[in-house]
XYZ file of C-alpha atoms in Angstrom:
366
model
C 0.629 -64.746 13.997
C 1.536 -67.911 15.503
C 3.727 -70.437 13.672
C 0.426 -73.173 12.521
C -1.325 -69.894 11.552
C 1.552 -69.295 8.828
C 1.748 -72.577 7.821
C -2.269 -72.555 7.057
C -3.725 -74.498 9.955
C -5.900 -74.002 12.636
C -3.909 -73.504 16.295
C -3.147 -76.506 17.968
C -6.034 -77.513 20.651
C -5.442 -77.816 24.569
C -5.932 -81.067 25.507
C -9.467 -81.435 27.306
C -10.602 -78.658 24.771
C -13.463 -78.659 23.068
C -12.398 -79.135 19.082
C -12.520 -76.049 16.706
C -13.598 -76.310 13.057
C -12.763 -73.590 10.702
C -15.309 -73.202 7.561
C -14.027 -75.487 4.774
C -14.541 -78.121 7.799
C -18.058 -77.706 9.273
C -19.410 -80.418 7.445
C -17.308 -82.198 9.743
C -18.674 -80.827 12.750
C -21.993 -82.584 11.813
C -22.225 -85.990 14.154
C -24.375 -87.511 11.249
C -21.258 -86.895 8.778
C -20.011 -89.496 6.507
C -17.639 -89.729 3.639
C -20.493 -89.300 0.790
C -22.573 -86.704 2.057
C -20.181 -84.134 0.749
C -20.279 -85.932 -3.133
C -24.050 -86.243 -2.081
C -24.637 -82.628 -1.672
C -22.797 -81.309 -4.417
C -24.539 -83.777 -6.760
C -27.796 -82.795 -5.374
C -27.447 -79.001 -5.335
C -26.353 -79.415 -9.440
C -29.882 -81.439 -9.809
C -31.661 -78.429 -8.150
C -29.978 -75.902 -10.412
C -30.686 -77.864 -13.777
C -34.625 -78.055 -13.000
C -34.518 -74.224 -12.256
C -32.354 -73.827 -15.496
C -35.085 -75.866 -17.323
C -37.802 -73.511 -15.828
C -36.335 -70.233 -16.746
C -35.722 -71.518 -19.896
C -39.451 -72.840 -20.417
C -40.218 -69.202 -19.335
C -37.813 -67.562 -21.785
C -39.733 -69.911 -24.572
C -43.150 -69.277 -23.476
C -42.295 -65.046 -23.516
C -41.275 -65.463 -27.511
C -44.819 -67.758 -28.128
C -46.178 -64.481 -26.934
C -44.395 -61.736 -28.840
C -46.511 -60.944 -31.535
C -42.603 -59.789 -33.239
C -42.072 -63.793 -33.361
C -44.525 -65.071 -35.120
C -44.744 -63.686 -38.716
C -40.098 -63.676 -38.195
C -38.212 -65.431 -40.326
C -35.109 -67.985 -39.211
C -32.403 -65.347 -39.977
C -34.369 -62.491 -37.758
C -34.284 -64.821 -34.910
C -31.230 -66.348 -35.001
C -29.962 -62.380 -35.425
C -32.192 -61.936 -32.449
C -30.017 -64.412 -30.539
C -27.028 -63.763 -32.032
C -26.792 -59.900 -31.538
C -29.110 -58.994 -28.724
C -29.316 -62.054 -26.416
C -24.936 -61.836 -26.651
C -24.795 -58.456 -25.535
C -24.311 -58.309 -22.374
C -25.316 -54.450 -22.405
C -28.289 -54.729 -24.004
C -30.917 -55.773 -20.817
C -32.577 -58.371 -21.934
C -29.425 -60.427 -22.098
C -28.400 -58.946 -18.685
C -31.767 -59.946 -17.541
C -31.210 -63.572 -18.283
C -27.573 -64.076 -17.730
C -28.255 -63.000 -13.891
C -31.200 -64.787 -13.653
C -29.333 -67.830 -14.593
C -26.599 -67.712 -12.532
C -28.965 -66.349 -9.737
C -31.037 -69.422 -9.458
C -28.004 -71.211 -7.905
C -28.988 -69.825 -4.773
C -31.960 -71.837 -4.385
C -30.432 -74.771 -5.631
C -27.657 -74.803 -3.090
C -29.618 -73.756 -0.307
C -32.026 -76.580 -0.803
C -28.866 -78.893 -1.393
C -27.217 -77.791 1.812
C -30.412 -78.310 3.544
C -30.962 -81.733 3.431
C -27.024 -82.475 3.310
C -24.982 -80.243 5.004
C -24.071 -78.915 8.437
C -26.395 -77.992 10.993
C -27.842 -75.527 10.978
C -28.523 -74.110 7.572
C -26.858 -70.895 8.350
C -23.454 -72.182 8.454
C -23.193 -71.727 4.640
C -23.041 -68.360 5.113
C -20.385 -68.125 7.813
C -18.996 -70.161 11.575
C -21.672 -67.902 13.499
C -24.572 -69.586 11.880
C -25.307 -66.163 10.245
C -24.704 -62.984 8.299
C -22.414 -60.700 10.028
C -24.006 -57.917 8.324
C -21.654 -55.306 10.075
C -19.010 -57.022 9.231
C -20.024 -57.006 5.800
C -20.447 -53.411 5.484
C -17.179 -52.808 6.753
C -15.782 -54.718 4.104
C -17.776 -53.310 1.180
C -16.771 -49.541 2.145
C -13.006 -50.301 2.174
C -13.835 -52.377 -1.187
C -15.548 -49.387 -2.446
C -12.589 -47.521 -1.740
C -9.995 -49.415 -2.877
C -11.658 -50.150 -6.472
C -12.529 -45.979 -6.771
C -8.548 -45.264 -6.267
C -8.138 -47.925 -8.976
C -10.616 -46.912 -11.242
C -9.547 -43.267 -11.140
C -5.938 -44.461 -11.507
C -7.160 -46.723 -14.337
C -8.617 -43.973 -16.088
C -5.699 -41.197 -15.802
C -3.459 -43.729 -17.432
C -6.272 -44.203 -20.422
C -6.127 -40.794 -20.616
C -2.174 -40.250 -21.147
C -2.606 -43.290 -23.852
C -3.034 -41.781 -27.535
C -3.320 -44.791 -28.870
C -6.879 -45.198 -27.584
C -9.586 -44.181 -30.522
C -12.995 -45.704 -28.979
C -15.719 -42.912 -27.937
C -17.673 -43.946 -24.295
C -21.294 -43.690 -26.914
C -19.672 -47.038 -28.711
C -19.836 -49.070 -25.217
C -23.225 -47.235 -23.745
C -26.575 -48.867 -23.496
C -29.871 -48.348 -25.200
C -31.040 -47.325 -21.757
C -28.418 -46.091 -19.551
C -30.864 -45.513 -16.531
C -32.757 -49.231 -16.945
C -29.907 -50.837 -17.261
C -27.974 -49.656 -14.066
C -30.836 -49.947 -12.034
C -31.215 -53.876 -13.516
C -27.102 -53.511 -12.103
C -28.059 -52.284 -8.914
C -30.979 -54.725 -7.978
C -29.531 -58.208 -9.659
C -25.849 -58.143 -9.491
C -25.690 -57.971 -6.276
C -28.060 -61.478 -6.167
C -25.412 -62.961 -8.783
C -22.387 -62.432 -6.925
C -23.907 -63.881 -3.803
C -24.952 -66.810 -5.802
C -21.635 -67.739 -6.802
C -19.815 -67.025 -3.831
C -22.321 -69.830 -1.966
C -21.669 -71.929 -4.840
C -17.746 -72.000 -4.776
C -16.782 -70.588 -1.790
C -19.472 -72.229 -0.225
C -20.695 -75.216 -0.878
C -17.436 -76.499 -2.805
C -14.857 -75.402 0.012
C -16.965 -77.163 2.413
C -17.041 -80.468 0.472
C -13.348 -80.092 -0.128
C -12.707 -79.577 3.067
C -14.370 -82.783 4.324
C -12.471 -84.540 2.536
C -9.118 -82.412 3.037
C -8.229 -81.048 6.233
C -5.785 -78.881 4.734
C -7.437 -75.308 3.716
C -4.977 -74.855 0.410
C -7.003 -77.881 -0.834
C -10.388 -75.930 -0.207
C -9.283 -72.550 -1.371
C -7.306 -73.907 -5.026
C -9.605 -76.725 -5.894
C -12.701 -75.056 -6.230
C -10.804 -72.013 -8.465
C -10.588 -74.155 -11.966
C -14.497 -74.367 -12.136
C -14.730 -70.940 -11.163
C -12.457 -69.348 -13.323
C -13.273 -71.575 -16.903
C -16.810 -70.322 -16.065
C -15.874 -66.585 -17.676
C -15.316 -66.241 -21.145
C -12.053 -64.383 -22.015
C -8.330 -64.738 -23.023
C -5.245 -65.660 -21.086
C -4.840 -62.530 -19.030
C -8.534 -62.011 -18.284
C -8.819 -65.983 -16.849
C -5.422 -65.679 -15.193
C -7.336 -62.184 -13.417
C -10.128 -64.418 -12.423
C -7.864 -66.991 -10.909
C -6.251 -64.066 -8.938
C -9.255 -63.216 -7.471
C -10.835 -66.711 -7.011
C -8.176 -67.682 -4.587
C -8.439 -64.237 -2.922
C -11.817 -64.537 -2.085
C -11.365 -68.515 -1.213
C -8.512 -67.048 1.441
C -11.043 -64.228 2.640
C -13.526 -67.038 3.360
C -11.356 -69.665 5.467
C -8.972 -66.380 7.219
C -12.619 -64.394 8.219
C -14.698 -67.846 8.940
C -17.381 -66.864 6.471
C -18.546 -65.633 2.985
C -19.226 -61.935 3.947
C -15.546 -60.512 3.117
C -15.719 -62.641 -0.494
C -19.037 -61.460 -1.647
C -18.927 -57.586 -0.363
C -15.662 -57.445 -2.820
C -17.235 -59.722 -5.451
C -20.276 -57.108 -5.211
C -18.040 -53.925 -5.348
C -16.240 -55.725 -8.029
C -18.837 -56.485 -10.368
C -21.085 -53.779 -9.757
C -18.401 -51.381 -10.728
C -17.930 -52.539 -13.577
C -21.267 -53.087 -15.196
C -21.838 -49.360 -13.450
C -19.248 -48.132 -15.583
C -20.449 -49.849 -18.751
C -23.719 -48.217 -18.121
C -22.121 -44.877 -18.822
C -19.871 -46.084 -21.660
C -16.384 -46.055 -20.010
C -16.038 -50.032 -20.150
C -16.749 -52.441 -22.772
C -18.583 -55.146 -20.646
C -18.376 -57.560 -23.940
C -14.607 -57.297 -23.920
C -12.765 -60.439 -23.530
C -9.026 -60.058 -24.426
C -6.978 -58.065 -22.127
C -3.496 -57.403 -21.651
C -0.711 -58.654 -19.373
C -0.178 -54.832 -17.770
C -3.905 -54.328 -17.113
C -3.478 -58.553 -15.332
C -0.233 -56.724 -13.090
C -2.372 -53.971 -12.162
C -5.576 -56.113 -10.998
C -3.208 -58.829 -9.208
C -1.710 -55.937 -7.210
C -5.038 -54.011 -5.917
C -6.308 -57.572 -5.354
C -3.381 -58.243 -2.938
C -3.415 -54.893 -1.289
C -6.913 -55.146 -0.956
C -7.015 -58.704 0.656
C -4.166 -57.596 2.960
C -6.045 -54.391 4.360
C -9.188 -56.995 4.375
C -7.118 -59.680 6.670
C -5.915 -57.354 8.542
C -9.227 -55.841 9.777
C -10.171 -59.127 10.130
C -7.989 -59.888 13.017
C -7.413 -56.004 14.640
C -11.599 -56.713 14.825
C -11.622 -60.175 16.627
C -13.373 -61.754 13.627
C -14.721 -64.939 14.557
C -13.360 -67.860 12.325
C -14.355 -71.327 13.590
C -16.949 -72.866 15.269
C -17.197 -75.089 18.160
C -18.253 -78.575 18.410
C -21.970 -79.107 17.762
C -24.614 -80.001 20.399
C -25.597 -83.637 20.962
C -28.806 -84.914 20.579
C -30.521 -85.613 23.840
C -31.199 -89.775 23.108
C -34.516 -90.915 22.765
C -36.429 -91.693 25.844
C -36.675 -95.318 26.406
C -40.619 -96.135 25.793
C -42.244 -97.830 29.228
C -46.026 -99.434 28.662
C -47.355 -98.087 31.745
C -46.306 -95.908 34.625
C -43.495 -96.483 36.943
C -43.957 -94.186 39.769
C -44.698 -96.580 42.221
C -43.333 -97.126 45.934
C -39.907 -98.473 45.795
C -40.263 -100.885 47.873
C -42.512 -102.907 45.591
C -38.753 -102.992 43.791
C -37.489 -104.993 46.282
C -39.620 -107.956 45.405
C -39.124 -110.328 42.330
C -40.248 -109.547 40.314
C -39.875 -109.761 36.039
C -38.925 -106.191 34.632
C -41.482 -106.339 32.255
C -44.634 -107.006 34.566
C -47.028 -104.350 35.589
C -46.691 -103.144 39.132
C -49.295 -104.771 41.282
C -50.800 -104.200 44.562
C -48.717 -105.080 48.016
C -51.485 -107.461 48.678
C -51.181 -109.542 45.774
C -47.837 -109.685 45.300
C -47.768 -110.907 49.223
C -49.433 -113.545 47.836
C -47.773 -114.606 44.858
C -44.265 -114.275 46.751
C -45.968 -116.462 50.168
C -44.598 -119.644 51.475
C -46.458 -122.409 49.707
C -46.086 -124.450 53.003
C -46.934 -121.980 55.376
């Protein structure tokens, strides 16, 4: 590793090279960039996601105006209705709506990103305009990995604790089966959604701005991490992870490595829920189970960053192609001789015939 790689910046350029922008700086590689198009897009994708918001929620009103179980219920049966079902984040219906509305960021930030970010589209997803879908495979199976080494270890040290009374029934689902295939099919979609959002879109603003990548990688993690709803430790885990992914993104050039392990991450966990051996409502942890997720998340973004470079993984982007300029507009045709050139002739007059234009240019005295 070279000595501006350690220090968090991109190797020095030869002079005469072409420049090289890592991911929190493609907006920059954009020849139409300016200053506000960052603040622009970011105020632009939030309009998107509030109109969707509004329409699911429309949709979530117009499915109760057709429950027949609505309308002979009194206040206290709905507001139980909201209170204990809609809250429970292993109940489905809940699950339903909570991805669904974090979900619908994807739209908004794609449309956002569209009309105000780099060109092309794709380079929200990663320096190569694209998916690196292999590349993203890779990652999830040594995610997958990693996580089932600390599940099991997890669960051996559960077992040696007495002091644990809960049964797996008092966490399970009404419908185990429904439920994880709801896990299977959405979570996946939710996790993507946030890693465009703030590893995404918000790095990339950031890094307009700041050419530094710290600045991209820790700004974006407060918004992230006071989006989850538990104690100390379990927003101080978040945080851990937040700036692991936000590293994955700017060391691998894209958002692959940050959402296979948000995917293996989350699906895990509502997996496990599914079959009772998680709480997925739980929201106070403990400081031991905060030491044991900060060290698999190191050793697992170390293993990650390390494939990364033993695999050549491409992490910034060259400079983007110019426009070919407009072609200058001529009202008629100017594929004539040359030699009718060599006359006087004003640049803006229509190319006339050698015999009149003998005559305009003739001696008046001869």
């Amino acid at each position: 590793m070279s000595m501006s790689e350690a220090q968090g910046q991109a190797p020095a350029q030869a002079p005469g090279q072409d420049p090289q922008y890592e991911y929190h700086r493609l907006l920059r590689r954009d020849e139409r960039y300016r200053w506000w198009r960052p603040l622009a897009m970011l105020g632009t994708g939030t309009g998107f996601f509030l109109v969707l918001t509004a329409m699911v929620m429309v949709a979530l009103f117009a499915s109760m105006l057709f429950n027949p179980a609505f309308w002979n219920a009194d206040d206290a049966a709905i507001d139980a209705y909201f209170d204990e079902t809609l809250m429970d984040m292993s109940n489905p219906a809940a699950f339903f709506l909570t991805m669904i509305s974090i979900i619908v960021m994807i739209p908004a930030v794609w449309l956002a990103y569209l009309l105000l970010g780099a060109k092309p589209i794709g380079l929200l997803l990663s320096v190569t305009g694209k998916i690196r879908w292999r590349w993203l495979g890779l990652v999830a199976a040594v995610s997958t990995l990693v996580y089932a080494v600390y599940f099991s270890l997890s669960f051996i040290f559960d077992a040696l604790d007495t002091s644990t009374t809960a049964s797996p029934s008092e966490f399970m689902p009404a419908n185990p089966l429904f439920y994880a295939l709801l896990v299977v099919v959405l979570t996946p979609l939710q996790c993507t959604a946030e890693e465009l959002v703030f590893r995404g879109a918000f790095m990339q603003a950031v890094g307009g701005w700041l050419k530094h990548p710290a600045f991209a990688i820790l700004l974006p993690v407060p918004l992230f991490t006071f989006g989850h709803l538990y104690d100390v430790y379990g927003l101080l885990d978040v945080t851990v992870f937040a700036v692991a992914a936000g590293y994955l993104t700017w060391r691998t050039g894209g958002l692959e490595a940050a959402i296979a392990v948000h995917v293996v991450n989350n699906t895990s966990l509502f997996l496990l829920s599914a079959i009772g051996q998680i709480d997925v409502n739980e929201t106070e942890s403990s400081w031991q189970a905060l030491a044991a997720s900060t060290v698999m998340t190191a050793v697992l973004t170390f293993i990650i960053a390390k494939l990364a470079a033993r695999k050549n993984i491409v992490r910034t982007a060259g400079p983007a192609p110019r426009s070919a300029p407009a072609p200058l507009l001529a009202p008629w045709p100017i594929a004539y001789p040359a030699h009718y050139s060599q006359q006087p002739q004003a640049y803006w007059a229509p190319p006339q015939a050698p015999e009149n234009r003998e005559q305009q240019y003739r001696d008046p005295e001869n």
